[in-house]
PDB file of C-alpha atoms in Angstrom:
ATOM      1  CA  MET A   1     -51.243  50.534  10.278  1.00 43.00           C
ATOM      2  CA  ASP A   2     -50.963  54.166   8.910  1.00 49.00           C
ATOM      3  CA  LYS A   3     -47.571  54.578  10.690  1.00 45.00           C
ATOM      4  CA  THR A   4     -46.352  51.381   9.050  1.00 40.00           C
ATOM      5  CA  LEU A   5     -47.378  52.554   5.680  1.00 41.00           C
ATOM      6  CA  GLU A   6     -45.729  55.938   6.210  1.00 44.00           C
ATOM      7  CA  PHE A   7     -42.528  54.259   7.371  1.00 36.00           C
ATOM      8  CA  LYS A   8     -42.420  52.096   4.253  1.00 38.00           C
ATOM      9  CA  LYS A   9     -43.120  55.167   2.143  1.00 43.00           C
ATOM     10  CA  HIS A  10     -40.083  56.919   3.645  1.00 45.00           C
ATOM     11  CA  THR A  11     -37.609  53.914   3.613  1.00 49.00           C
ATOM     12  CA  GLN A  12     -38.547  52.668   0.113  1.00 75.00           C
ATOM     13  CA  GLN A  13     -35.679  53.250  -2.264  1.00 85.00           C
ATOM     14  CA  ASP A  14     -35.825  55.237  -5.517  1.00 89.00           C
ATOM     15  CA  LYS A  15     -35.427  53.282  -8.737  1.00 93.00           C
ATOM     16  CA  ILE A  16     -33.098  54.573 -11.437  1.00 93.00           C
ATOM     17  CA  SER A  17     -33.638  53.264 -14.930  1.00 95.00           C
ATOM     18  CA  ILE A  18     -30.539  52.984 -17.075  1.00 94.00           C
ATOM     19  CA  ILE A  19     -31.358  52.947 -20.728  1.00 94.00           C
ATOM     20  CA  VAL A  20     -28.698  51.768 -23.063  1.00 94.00           C
ATOM     21  CA  PRO A  21     -29.113  51.707 -26.932  1.00 92.00           C
ATOM     22  CA  CYS A  22     -27.003  49.055 -28.403  1.00 92.00           C
ATOM     23  CA  PHE A  23     -25.797  48.478 -31.904  1.00 90.00           C
ATOM     24  CA  ASN A  24     -23.142  45.825 -32.554  1.00 90.00           C
ATOM     25  CA  GLU A  25     -21.624  46.482 -29.097  1.00 89.00           C
ATOM     26  CA  GLU A  26     -20.509  42.910 -28.125  1.00 89.00           C
ATOM     27  CA  LYS A  27     -16.930  43.949 -27.118  1.00 88.00           C
ATOM     28  CA  ALA A  28     -18.011  47.061 -25.066  1.00 88.00           C
ATOM     29  CA  LEU A  29     -21.021  45.605 -23.193  1.00 92.00           C
ATOM     30  CA  PRO A  30     -19.342  43.433 -20.611  1.00 92.00           C
ATOM     31  CA  LYS A  31     -17.065  46.398 -19.692  1.00 92.00           C
ATOM     32  CA  PHE A  32     -20.011  48.736 -19.590  1.00 92.00           C
ATOM     33  CA  TYR A  33     -22.120  46.396 -17.340  1.00 93.00           C
ATOM     34  CA  ARG A  34     -19.284  46.024 -14.754  1.00 92.00           C
ATOM     35  CA  ALA A  35     -18.387  49.689 -14.752  1.00 93.00           C
ATOM     36  CA  VAL A  36     -21.958  50.966 -14.283  1.00 93.00           C
ATOM     37  CA  SER A  37     -22.710  48.248 -11.820  1.00 92.00           C
ATOM     38  CA  GLU A  38     -19.912  49.435  -9.667  1.00 91.00           C
ATOM     39  CA  ALA A  39     -20.991  53.039 -10.068  1.00 92.00           C
ATOM     40  CA  VAL A  40     -24.614  52.515  -9.024  1.00 91.00           C
ATOM     41  CA  ALA A  41     -23.497  50.518  -5.936  1.00 90.00           C
ATOM     42  CA  GLN A  42     -22.120  53.723  -4.563  1.00 89.00           C
ATOM     43  CA  ILE A  43     -25.486  55.632  -4.761  1.00 90.00           C
ATOM     44  CA  ASP A  44     -27.141  55.472  -1.397  1.00 86.00           C
ATOM     45  CA  GLY A  45     -31.008  55.347  -1.325  1.00 84.00           C
ATOM     46  CA  ALA A  46     -31.469  54.015  -4.858  1.00 88.00           C
ATOM     47  CA  GLU A  47     -31.602  50.809  -6.698  1.00 90.00           C
ATOM     48  CA  CYS A  48     -31.295  50.455 -10.583  1.00 91.00           C
ATOM     49  CA  GLU A  49     -32.622  48.612 -13.526  1.00 94.00           C
ATOM     50  CA  PHE A  50     -30.800  48.226 -16.865  1.00 95.00           C
ATOM     51  CA  ILE A  51     -32.970  48.622 -20.008  1.00 95.00           C
ATOM     52  CA  PHE A  52     -30.855  47.438 -22.899  1.00 96.00           C
ATOM     53  CA  VAL A  53     -32.219  48.071 -26.386  1.00 95.00           C
ATOM     54  CA  ASP A  54     -30.652  46.031 -29.206  1.00 94.00           C
ATOM     55  CA  ASP A  55     -31.121  48.109 -32.448  1.00 90.00           C
ATOM     56  CA  GLY A  56     -30.894  45.280 -34.825  1.00 90.00           C
ATOM     57  CA  SER A  57     -27.381  44.227 -34.061  1.00 91.00           C
ATOM     58  CA  SER A  58     -25.640  41.628 -36.422  1.00 90.00           C
ATOM     59  CA  ASP A  59     -22.988  40.536 -33.908  1.00 90.00           C
ATOM     60  CA  ARG A  60     -23.456  38.690 -30.595  1.00 92.00           C
ATOM     61  CA  THR A  61     -25.069  41.692 -28.803  1.00 93.00           C
ATOM     62  CA  PRO A  62     -28.469  39.961 -28.505  1.00 92.00           C
ATOM     63  CA  GLU A  63     -26.987  36.787 -26.883  1.00 93.00           C
ATOM     64  CA  ILE A  64     -24.952  38.856 -24.475  1.00 94.00           C
ATOM     65  CA  LEU A  65     -28.074  40.854 -23.378  1.00 94.00           C
ATOM     66  CA  GLN A  66     -29.894  37.606 -22.833  1.00 93.00           C
ATOM     67  CA  GLU A  67     -27.014  36.453 -20.666  1.00 93.00           C
ATOM     68  CA  PHE A  68     -27.210  39.523 -18.563  1.00 94.00           C
ATOM     69  CA  SER A  69     -30.924  39.091 -18.135  1.00 92.00           C
ATOM     70  CA  SER A  70     -30.516  35.534 -16.990  1.00 92.00           C
ATOM     71  CA  ALA A  71     -27.826  36.389 -14.553  1.00 92.00           C
ATOM     72  CA  ASP A  72     -29.029  39.616 -13.107  1.00 92.00           C
ATOM     73  CA  SER A  73     -32.816  40.343 -12.288  1.00 91.00           C
ATOM     74  CA  ARG A  74     -32.090  43.923 -12.777  1.00 93.00           C
ATOM     75  CA  CYS A  75     -31.314  43.476 -16.564  1.00 94.00           C
ATOM     76  CA  ARG A  76     -33.944  43.790 -19.103  1.00 93.00           C
ATOM     77  CA  TYR A  77     -33.569  44.000 -22.820  1.00 94.00           C
ATOM     78  CA  LEU A  78     -35.534  44.537 -26.121  1.00 94.00           C
ATOM     79  CA  SER A  79     -34.399  43.348 -29.484  1.00 94.00           C
ATOM     80  CA  PHE A  80     -35.734  45.177 -32.546  1.00 94.00           C
ATOM     81  CA  SER A  81     -36.727  43.439 -35.689  1.00 93.00           C
ATOM     82  CA  ARG A  82     -34.290  45.585 -37.593  1.00 91.00           C
ATOM     83  CA  ASN A  83     -32.255  48.629 -37.162  1.00 90.00           C
ATOM     84  CA  PHE A  84     -34.627  51.479 -36.342  1.00 88.00           C
ATOM     85  CA  GLY A  85     -31.977  53.928 -35.225  1.00 85.00           C
ATOM     86  CA  LYS A  86     -30.778  55.241 -31.947  1.00 87.00           C
ATOM     87  CA  GLU A  87     -33.602  57.650 -31.491  1.00 87.00           C
ATOM     88  CA  ALA A  88     -36.078  54.839 -31.781  1.00 89.00           C
ATOM     89  CA  ALA A  89     -34.040  52.787 -29.284  1.00 92.00           C
ATOM     90  CA  MET A  90     -34.044  55.614 -26.787  1.00 91.00           C
ATOM     91  CA  TYR A  91     -37.703  56.065 -27.029  1.00 92.00           C
ATOM     92  CA  ALA A  92     -38.414  52.355 -26.566  1.00 93.00           C
ATOM     93  CA  GLY A  93     -36.180  52.187 -23.543  1.00 93.00           C
ATOM     94  CA  LEU A  94     -37.916  55.151 -21.936  1.00 92.00           C
ATOM     95  CA  GLU A  95     -41.320  53.604 -22.758  1.00 92.00           C
ATOM     96  CA  ASN A  96     -40.500  50.414 -21.034  1.00 93.00           C
ATOM     97  CA  ALA A  97     -38.519  52.031 -17.989  1.00 92.00           C
ATOM     98  CA  SER A  98     -40.280  51.875 -14.610  1.00 90.00           C
ATOM     99  CA  GLY A  99     -37.833  54.023 -12.553  1.00 91.00           C
ATOM    100  CA  ASP A 100     -38.480  57.155 -10.610  1.00 92.00           C
ATOM    101  CA  PHE A 101     -35.543  58.531 -12.553  1.00 94.00           C
ATOM    102  CA  CYS A 102     -34.370  57.687 -16.076  1.00 94.00           C
ATOM    103  CA  VAL A 103     -30.826  57.767 -17.491  1.00 94.00           C
ATOM    104  CA  PHE A 104     -29.624  57.635 -21.158  1.00 94.00           C
ATOM    105  CA  MET A 105     -26.067  56.073 -21.613  1.00 92.00           C
ATOM    106  CA  ASP A 106     -24.107  54.884 -24.416  1.00 90.00           C
ATOM    107  CA  ALA A 107     -22.615  51.348 -24.210  1.00 88.00           C
ATOM    108  CA  ASP A 108     -19.130  52.457 -25.345  1.00 85.00           C
ATOM    109  CA  LEU A 109     -18.446  54.101 -21.893  1.00 86.00           C
ATOM    110  CA  GLN A 110     -17.931  57.466 -23.336  1.00 85.00           C
ATOM    111  CA  HIS A 111     -20.506  58.550 -20.851  1.00 88.00           C
ATOM    112  CA  PRO A 112     -18.646  58.468 -17.509  1.00 89.00           C
ATOM    113  CA  PRO A 113     -20.515  56.175 -14.996  1.00 91.00           C
ATOM    114  CA  ALA A 114     -18.836  58.028 -12.149  1.00 89.00           C
ATOM    115  CA  LEU A 115     -21.226  61.015 -12.791  1.00 91.00           C
ATOM    116  CA  LEU A 116     -24.248  58.946 -11.940  1.00 93.00           C
ATOM    117  CA  LYS A 117     -23.991  59.548  -8.188  1.00 92.00           C
ATOM    118  CA  GLU A 118     -23.776  63.359  -8.682  1.00 92.00           C
ATOM    119  CA  MET A 119     -26.573  63.348 -11.274  1.00 92.00           C
ATOM    120  CA  TYR A 120     -29.002  61.446  -8.741  1.00 93.00           C
ATOM    121  CA  ARG A 121     -28.037  63.870  -5.925  1.00 92.00           C
ATOM    122  CA  VAL A 122     -28.848  66.896  -8.175  1.00 92.00           C
ATOM    123  CA  VAL A 123     -32.205  65.733  -9.455  1.00 90.00           C
ATOM    124  CA  LYS A 124     -33.150  64.186  -6.122  1.00 90.00           C
ATOM    125  CA  THR A 125     -32.170  67.196  -3.704  1.00 88.00           C
ATOM    126  CA  GLN A 126     -32.168  70.275  -5.914  1.00 88.00           C
ATOM    127  CA  LYS A 127     -34.716  72.000  -7.879  1.00 84.00           C
ATOM    128  CA  TYR A 128     -33.516  70.548 -11.203  1.00 91.00           C
ATOM    129  CA  ASP A 129     -35.718  68.023 -13.265  1.00 91.00           C
ATOM    130  CA  CYS A 130     -32.531  66.873 -15.143  1.00 91.00           C
ATOM    131  CA  CYS A 131     -28.831  66.729 -14.675  1.00 92.00           C
ATOM    132  CA  ALA A 132     -26.903  66.199 -17.896  1.00 87.00           C
ATOM    133  CA  GLY A 133     -23.348  65.756 -18.926  1.00 86.00           C
ATOM    134  CA  LEU A 134     -21.647  68.544 -20.864  1.00 85.00           C
ATOM    135  CA  ARG A 135     -18.667  67.348 -22.986  1.00 81.00           C
ATOM    136  CA  ILE A 136     -16.190  70.140 -22.954  1.00 78.00           C
ATOM    137  CA  ASP A 137     -13.781  68.762 -25.477  1.00 69.00           C
ATOM    138  CA  ARG A 138     -13.536  66.199 -28.290  1.00 61.00           C
ATOM    139  CA  SER A 139      -9.925  65.062 -27.690  1.00 61.00           C
ATOM    140  CA  GLY A 140      -9.077  61.844 -29.374  1.00 53.00           C
ATOM    141  CA  GLU A 141     -11.585  62.211 -32.206  1.00 58.00           C
ATOM    142  CA  ASN A 142     -11.140  63.070 -35.949  1.00 60.00           C
ATOM    143  CA  HIS A 143     -10.382  66.870 -36.448  1.00 62.00           C
ATOM    144  CA  LEU A 144     -12.660  67.222 -39.496  1.00 62.00           C
ATOM    145  CA  ARG A 145     -15.492  65.590 -37.696  1.00 59.00           C
ATOM    146  CA  ASN A 146     -14.966  67.890 -34.716  1.00 61.00           C
ATOM    147  CA  ALA A 147     -15.059  70.957 -36.894  1.00 63.00           C
ATOM    148  CA  LEU A 148     -18.166  69.832 -38.764  1.00 61.00           C
ATOM    149  CA  SER A 149     -19.952  68.997 -35.607  1.00 60.00           C
ATOM    150  CA  HIS A 150     -19.148  72.259 -34.092  1.00 61.00           C
ATOM    151  CA  THR A 151     -20.382  74.041 -37.168  1.00 66.00           C
ATOM    152  CA  PHE A 152     -23.545  72.038 -37.212  1.00 59.00           C
ATOM    153  CA  TYR A 153     -24.497  73.063 -33.605  1.00 60.00           C
ATOM    154  CA  LYS A 154     -23.961  76.698 -34.366  1.00 66.00           C
ATOM    155  CA  ILE A 155     -26.257  76.488 -37.356  1.00 63.00           C
ATOM    156  CA  ILE A 156     -28.967  74.454 -35.697  1.00 58.00           C
ATOM    157  CA  GLY A 157     -28.962  76.773 -32.558  1.00 61.00           C
ATOM    158  CA  LYS A 158     -29.566  79.847 -34.834  1.00 63.00           C
ATOM    159  CA  LEU A 159     -32.199  78.131 -37.001  1.00 60.00           C
ATOM    160  CA  CYS A 160     -34.132  76.288 -34.269  1.00 58.00           C
ATOM    161  CA  ARG A 161     -33.862  78.764 -31.234  1.00 60.00           C
ATOM    162  CA  LEU A 162     -33.515  75.818 -28.947  1.00 57.00           C
ATOM    163  CA  ASP A 163     -30.813  74.872 -26.332  1.00 60.00           C
ATOM    164  CA  MET A 164     -28.818  72.286 -28.450  1.00 57.00           C
ATOM    165  CA  GLY A 165     -25.194  73.559 -28.051  1.00 59.00           C
ATOM    166  CA  ASP A 166     -22.093  71.539 -28.887  1.00 59.00           C
ATOM    167  CA  GLY A 167     -21.234  69.052 -26.106  1.00 62.00           C
ATOM    168  CA  LYS A 168     -24.970  68.804 -24.808  1.00 71.00           C
ATOM    169  CA  GLY A 169     -25.676  65.299 -25.694  1.00 76.00           C
ATOM    170  CA  ASP A 170     -27.841  62.462 -24.715  1.00 83.00           C
ATOM    171  CA  PHE A 171     -26.197  61.590 -21.325  1.00 89.00           C
ATOM    172  CA  ARG A 172     -28.593  62.776 -18.756  1.00 89.00           C
ATOM    173  CA  MET A 173     -30.532  61.737 -15.747  1.00 93.00           C
ATOM    174  CA  MET A 174     -34.274  63.128 -15.564  1.00 91.00           C
ATOM    175  CA  SER A 175     -37.330  62.950 -13.419  1.00 92.00           C
ATOM    176  CA  ARG A 176     -40.304  60.830 -14.008  1.00 93.00           C
ATOM    177  CA  ALA A 177     -42.231  63.951 -14.940  1.00 92.00           C
ATOM    178  CA  MET A 178     -39.756  64.868 -17.733  1.00 92.00           C
ATOM    179  CA  ALA A 179     -39.737  61.423 -19.017  1.00 93.00           C
ATOM    180  CA  ASP A 180     -43.345  61.219 -19.164  1.00 93.00           C
ATOM    181  CA  SER A 181     -43.486  64.534 -21.134  1.00 91.00           C
ATOM    182  CA  ILE A 182     -41.048  63.080 -23.770  1.00 89.00           C
ATOM    183  CA  LEU A 183     -43.263  60.035 -24.112  1.00 90.00           C
ATOM    184  CA  GLU A 184     -46.117  62.308 -25.017  1.00 88.00           C
ATOM    185  CA  LEU A 185     -44.294  63.303 -28.204  1.00 85.00           C
ATOM    186  CA  LYS A 186     -45.204  60.548 -30.645  1.00 81.00           C
ATOM    187  CA  GLU A 187     -43.658  61.723 -33.949  1.00 78.00           C
ATOM    188  CA  TYR A 188     -42.057  59.164 -36.186  1.00 73.00           C
ATOM    189  CA  ASN A 189     -39.067  61.304 -37.174  1.00 73.00           C
ATOM    190  CA  ARG A 190     -37.403  61.948 -33.773  1.00 78.00           C
ATOM    191  CA  TYR A 191     -34.433  64.078 -32.821  1.00 76.00           C
ATOM    192  CA  MET A 192     -33.836  63.573 -29.199  1.00 78.00           C
ATOM    193  CA  LYS A 193     -31.512  66.419 -28.578  1.00 76.00           C
ATOM    194  CA  GLY A 194     -34.306  68.808 -29.870  1.00 76.00           C
ATOM    195  CA  ILE A 195     -36.964  67.019 -27.869  1.00 83.00           C
ATOM    196  CA  PHE A 196     -34.996  67.548 -24.603  1.00 82.00           C
ATOM    197  CA  SER A 197     -34.777  71.137 -25.331  1.00 78.00           C
ATOM    198  CA  PHE A 198     -38.432  71.421 -26.519  1.00 79.00           C
ATOM    199  CA  VAL A 199     -40.125  69.911 -23.308  1.00 84.00           C
ATOM    200  CA  GLY A 200     -38.289  72.361 -21.262  1.00 79.00           C
ATOM    201  CA  PHE A 201     -37.557  71.563 -17.431  1.00 85.00           C
ATOM    202  CA  ASP A 202     -34.752  72.867 -15.468  1.00 85.00           C
ATOM    203  CA  THR A 203     -31.472  71.172 -16.399  1.00 88.00           C
ATOM    204  CA  LYS A 204     -27.995  71.319 -14.629  1.00 90.00           C
ATOM    205  CA  TRP A 205     -24.956  70.619 -16.762  1.00 88.00           C
ATOM    206  CA  ILE A 206     -22.049  68.779 -15.382  1.00 87.00           C
ATOM    207  CA  PRO A 207     -18.820  69.106 -17.376  1.00 86.00           C
ATOM    208  CA  PHE A 208     -16.725  66.159 -18.349  1.00 78.00           C
ATOM    209  CA  HIS A 209     -13.782  65.499 -20.639  1.00 79.00           C
ATOM    210  CA  ASN A 210     -14.263  63.213 -23.721  1.00 68.00           C
ATOM    211  CA  VAL A 211     -12.864  59.630 -23.416  1.00 67.00           C
ATOM    212  CA  GLU A 212     -12.229  57.000 -26.122  1.00 63.00           C
ATOM    213  CA  ARG A 213     -14.572  54.059 -26.715  1.00 53.00           C
ATOM    214  CA  ALA A 214     -14.115  51.204 -24.328  1.00 50.00           C
ATOM    215  CA  ALA A 215     -13.982  48.765 -27.297  1.00 54.00           C
ATOM    216  CA  GLY A 216     -15.154  48.500 -30.877  1.00 53.00           C
ATOM    217  CA  GLU A 217     -15.618  51.426 -33.474  1.00 59.00           C
ATOM    218  CA  THR A 218     -17.989  54.060 -33.863  1.00 57.00           C
ATOM    219  CA  LYS A 219     -21.080  53.388 -35.759  1.00 53.00           C
ATOM    220  CA  TRP A 220     -21.513  56.925 -37.061  1.00 50.00           C
ATOM    221  CA  SER A 221     -19.987  57.533 -40.438  1.00 56.00           C
ATOM    222  CA  PHE A 222     -19.891  60.939 -42.124  1.00 56.00           C
ATOM    223  CA  ARG A 223     -23.015  59.978 -44.165  1.00 65.00           C
ATOM    224  CA  SER A 224     -24.950  58.943 -41.236  1.00 60.00           C
ATOM    225  CA  LEU A 225     -23.918  62.158 -39.228  1.00 56.00           C
ATOM    226  CA  PHE A 226     -24.916  64.225 -42.177  1.00 59.00           C
ATOM    227  CA  ARG A 227     -28.347  62.586 -42.313  1.00 64.00           C
ATOM    228  CA  TYR A 228     -28.696  63.036 -38.619  1.00 57.00           C
ATOM    229  CA  ALA A 229     -27.892  66.668 -38.855  1.00 59.00           C
ATOM    230  CA  VAL A 230     -30.477  67.224 -41.670  1.00 60.00           C
ATOM    231  CA  ASP A 231     -33.130  65.394 -39.642  1.00 63.00           C
ATOM    232  CA  GLY A 232     -32.423  67.590 -36.693  1.00 55.00           C
ATOM    233  CA  ILE A 233     -32.651  70.841 -38.699  1.00 59.00           C
ATOM    234  CA  LEU A 234     -35.878  69.699 -40.457  1.00 59.00           C
ATOM    235  CA  SER A 235     -37.541  68.421 -37.245  1.00 60.00           C
ATOM    236  CA  PHE A 236     -37.267  71.511 -35.391  1.00 54.00           C
ATOM    237  CA  SER A 237     -37.002  74.452 -37.774  1.00 57.00           C
ATOM    238  CA  SER A 238     -39.040  75.849 -40.606  1.00 57.00           C
ATOM    239  CA  ALA A 239     -36.262  78.296 -41.512  1.00 60.00           C
ATOM    240  CA  PRO A 240     -35.082  76.477 -44.622  1.00 63.00           C
ATOM    241  CA  ALA A 241     -38.670  76.626 -46.032  1.00 61.00           C
ATOM    242  CA  THR A 242     -38.869  80.328 -45.280  1.00 60.00           C
ATOM    243  CA  MET A 243     -35.461  80.930 -46.939  1.00 63.00           C
ATOM    244  CA  ALA A 244     -36.611  79.164 -50.120  1.00 64.00           C
ATOM    245  CA  GLY A 245     -39.581  81.669 -50.499  1.00 61.00           C
ATOM    246  CA  SER A 246     -37.249  84.704 -49.867  1.00 63.00           C
ATOM    247  CA  ALA A 247     -34.580  83.400 -52.178  1.00 67.00           C
ATOM    248  CA  GLY A 248     -37.152  82.795 -54.767  1.00 65.00           C
ATOM    249  CA  ILE A 249     -38.225  86.488 -54.932  1.00 68.00           C
ATOM    250  CA  LEU A 250     -34.674  87.602 -55.030  1.00 68.00           C
ATOM    251  CA  LEU A 251     -33.980  85.163 -57.874  1.00 67.00           C
ATOM    252  CA  ILE A 252     -36.903  86.490 -59.883  1.00 67.00           C
ATOM    253  CA  ILE A 253     -35.703  90.053 -59.460  1.00 69.00           C
ATOM    254  CA  ALA A 254     -32.132  89.085 -60.349  1.00 68.00           C
ATOM    255  CA  ALA A 255     -33.423  87.335 -63.423  1.00 67.00           C
ATOM    256  CA  VAL A 256     -35.171  90.404 -64.674  1.00 66.00           C
ATOM    257  CA  LEU A 257     -32.293  92.621 -63.982  1.00 68.00           C
ATOM    258  CA  ALA A 258     -29.828  90.260 -65.729  1.00 65.00           C
ATOM    259  CA  GLY A 259     -32.129  89.989 -68.722  1.00 63.00           C
ATOM    260  CA  ILE A 260     -32.428  93.943 -68.929  1.00 66.00           C
ATOM    261  CA  CYS A 261     -28.429  94.152 -68.754  1.00 65.00           C
ATOM    262  CA  ALA A 262     -28.039  91.428 -71.322  1.00 62.00           C
ATOM    263  CA  VAL A 263     -30.286  93.390 -73.756  1.00 61.00           C
ATOM    264  CA  LEU A 264     -28.719  96.798 -73.097  1.00 63.00           C
ATOM    265  CA  PHE A 265     -24.967  95.755 -72.880  1.00 64.00           C
ATOM    266  CA  CYS A 266     -24.698  92.547 -74.926  1.00 62.00           C
ATOM    267  CA  ASP A 267     -24.803  92.473 -78.667  1.00 59.00           C
ATOM    268  CA  GLY A 268     -24.672  89.709 -81.344  1.00 47.00           C
ATOM    269  CA  LEU A 269     -24.460  86.133 -80.148  1.00 43.00           C
ATOM    270  CA  THR A 270     -22.755  87.008 -76.895  1.00 58.00           C
ATOM    271  CA  GLY A 271     -26.000  87.520 -75.023  1.00 57.00           C
ATOM    272  CA  ILE A 272     -27.345  84.117 -75.791  1.00 64.00           C
ATOM    273  CA  PRO A 273     -24.750  82.095 -74.047  1.00 56.00           C
ATOM    274  CA  LEU A 274     -24.892  84.525 -71.026  1.00 64.00           C
ATOM    275  CA  LEU A 275     -28.715  84.044 -70.969  1.00 64.00           C
ATOM    276  CA  VAL A 276     -28.517  80.269 -71.147  1.00 61.00           C
ATOM    277  CA  CYS A 277     -25.926  80.049 -68.402  1.00 62.00           C
ATOM    278  CA  LEU A 278     -28.183  82.449 -66.280  1.00 70.00           C
ATOM    279  CA  ILE A 279     -31.154  80.201 -66.821  1.00 75.00           C
ATOM    280  CA  LEU A 280     -29.244  76.998 -65.979  1.00 63.00           C
ATOM    281  CA  LEU A 281     -27.883  78.665 -62.755  1.00 70.00           C
ATOM    282  CA  LEU A 282     -31.272  79.900 -61.624  1.00 74.00           C
ATOM    283  CA  ASN A 283     -32.880  76.496 -62.397  1.00 72.00           C
ATOM    284  CA  GLY A 284     -30.238  74.731 -60.351  1.00 68.00           C
ATOM    285  CA  ILE A 285     -30.719  76.927 -57.323  1.00 75.00           C
ATOM    286  CA  GLN A 286     -34.513  76.530 -57.753  1.00 77.00           C
ATOM    287  CA  MET A 287     -34.168  72.712 -57.593  1.00 69.00           C
ATOM    288  CA  VAL A 288     -32.125  72.943 -54.479  1.00 72.00           C
ATOM    289  CA  PHE A 289     -34.972  74.830 -52.700  1.00 77.00           C
ATOM    290  CA  ILE A 290     -37.587  72.501 -54.092  1.00 75.00           C
ATOM    291  CA  SER A 291     -35.565  69.688 -52.627  1.00 69.00           C
ATOM    292  CA  ILE A 292     -35.697  71.366 -49.131  1.00 75.00           C
ATOM    293  CA  ILE A 293     -39.375  71.803 -49.397  1.00 76.00           C
ATOM    294  CA  GLY A 294     -39.768  68.225 -50.629  1.00 69.00           C
ATOM    295  CA  GLN A 295     -37.918  67.083 -47.427  1.00 69.00           C
ATOM    296  CA  TYR A 296     -40.647  68.724 -45.295  1.00 72.00           C
ATOM    297  CA  VAL A 297     -43.362  67.149 -47.296  1.00 75.00           C
ATOM    298  CA  SER A 298     -41.792  63.748 -46.988  1.00 66.00           C
ATOM    299  CA  LYS A 299     -41.511  64.171 -43.281  1.00 67.00           C
ATOM    300  CA  ASP A 300     -45.143  64.949 -43.039  1.00 72.00           C
ATOM    301  CA  TYR A 301     -45.978  62.081 -45.251  1.00 63.00           C
ATOM    302  CA  MET A 302     -44.087  59.675 -42.931  1.00 62.00           C
ATOM    303  CA  GLU A 303     -45.972  61.182 -39.917  1.00 65.00           C
ATOM    304  CA  SER A 304     -49.301  60.735 -41.609  1.00 72.00           C
ATOM    305  CA  LYS A 305     -48.726  56.986 -41.980  1.00 67.00           C
ATOM    306  CA  ARG A 306     -48.558  56.585 -38.146  1.00 77.00           C
ATOM    307  CA  ARG A 307     -46.160  53.744 -38.429  1.00 77.00           C
ATOM    308  CA  PRO A 308     -44.836  52.406 -35.252  1.00 84.00           C
ATOM    309  CA  ILE A 309     -41.557  54.017 -33.995  1.00 85.00           C
ATOM    310  CA  TYR A 310     -40.024  50.482 -33.443  1.00 88.00           C
ATOM    311  CA  ILE A 311     -41.029  46.717 -33.772  1.00 91.00           C
ATOM    312  CA  VAL A 312     -39.698  44.410 -31.030  1.00 92.00           C
ATOM    313  CA  LYS A 313     -38.605  40.951 -32.136  1.00 91.00           C
ATOM    314  CA  LYS A 314     -37.685  39.656 -28.613  1.00 90.00           C
ATOM    315  CA  LYS A 315     -37.624  40.752 -25.055  1.00 89.00           C
ATOM    316  CA  GLY A 316     -36.414  39.488 -21.742  1.00 90.00           C
ATOM    317  CA  GLY A 317     -36.510  40.261 -18.128  1.00 83.00           C
ATOM    318  CA  PHE A 318     -40.064  42.025 -18.275  1.00 77.00           C
TER     319      PHE A 318
END
């Protein structure tokens, strides 16, 4: 009996949970499903499950996911009651995944399915807890967006002191231990790239070239990217708040010196406009820093509410 159990233990296949956040991806999903199914079929010793998370799509994405679930027992899906954001969708997928290894992939096929086999080999046979894709270029994308993105990652790297370099995205396969560690972080305001770095674990990076979307258009506007960048900085760095205090002291000293100079070197009515301009300038800068501090207070306010990270409207395959 013991030998039989031991044999089953050694012959049992690993399960890989492929987590796919989806927002209006009706055109890309069929291509994604076919490509990833072919890729995982090449992985010996492992089976897979698909965890699709519909993030409040307004197209046929929910219907397509339901069709996948009905036709393939490996496919499961969650549909949110509204758009909660990609970070919430990733958390929901991870929370409902049962695999020994978990993978985050975008539905637009910009994450190459061909890398899954190598990722599994690395995490399974080497000392690494995570194997992630490192995008080494941004060919085919908007040049302005590329420059802004590169600048952002330089800034956030210096402010947060975490490993969040340009090209180090969400595409990764991780062990169950790392997945469980991420699930322990329950904050409402989530920035997954920062969370990946925060929990630690040994990660191996596999370089790949950027590819165009399989279908559809990107859902990231400049406005949403800017908001995402601000959330990332505020979630993992207190540097802006520290800067506000230091700048406040410098502004007080500058205001005193400017006042002395205006009294000593300005005569008649010429000193009044200068003083008014100086006051307006200082007040404007002060309001900027008050806004930064207010962002931190608002983040803490949202955390104190303890609202759910997401709300499921419908699920299938579970």
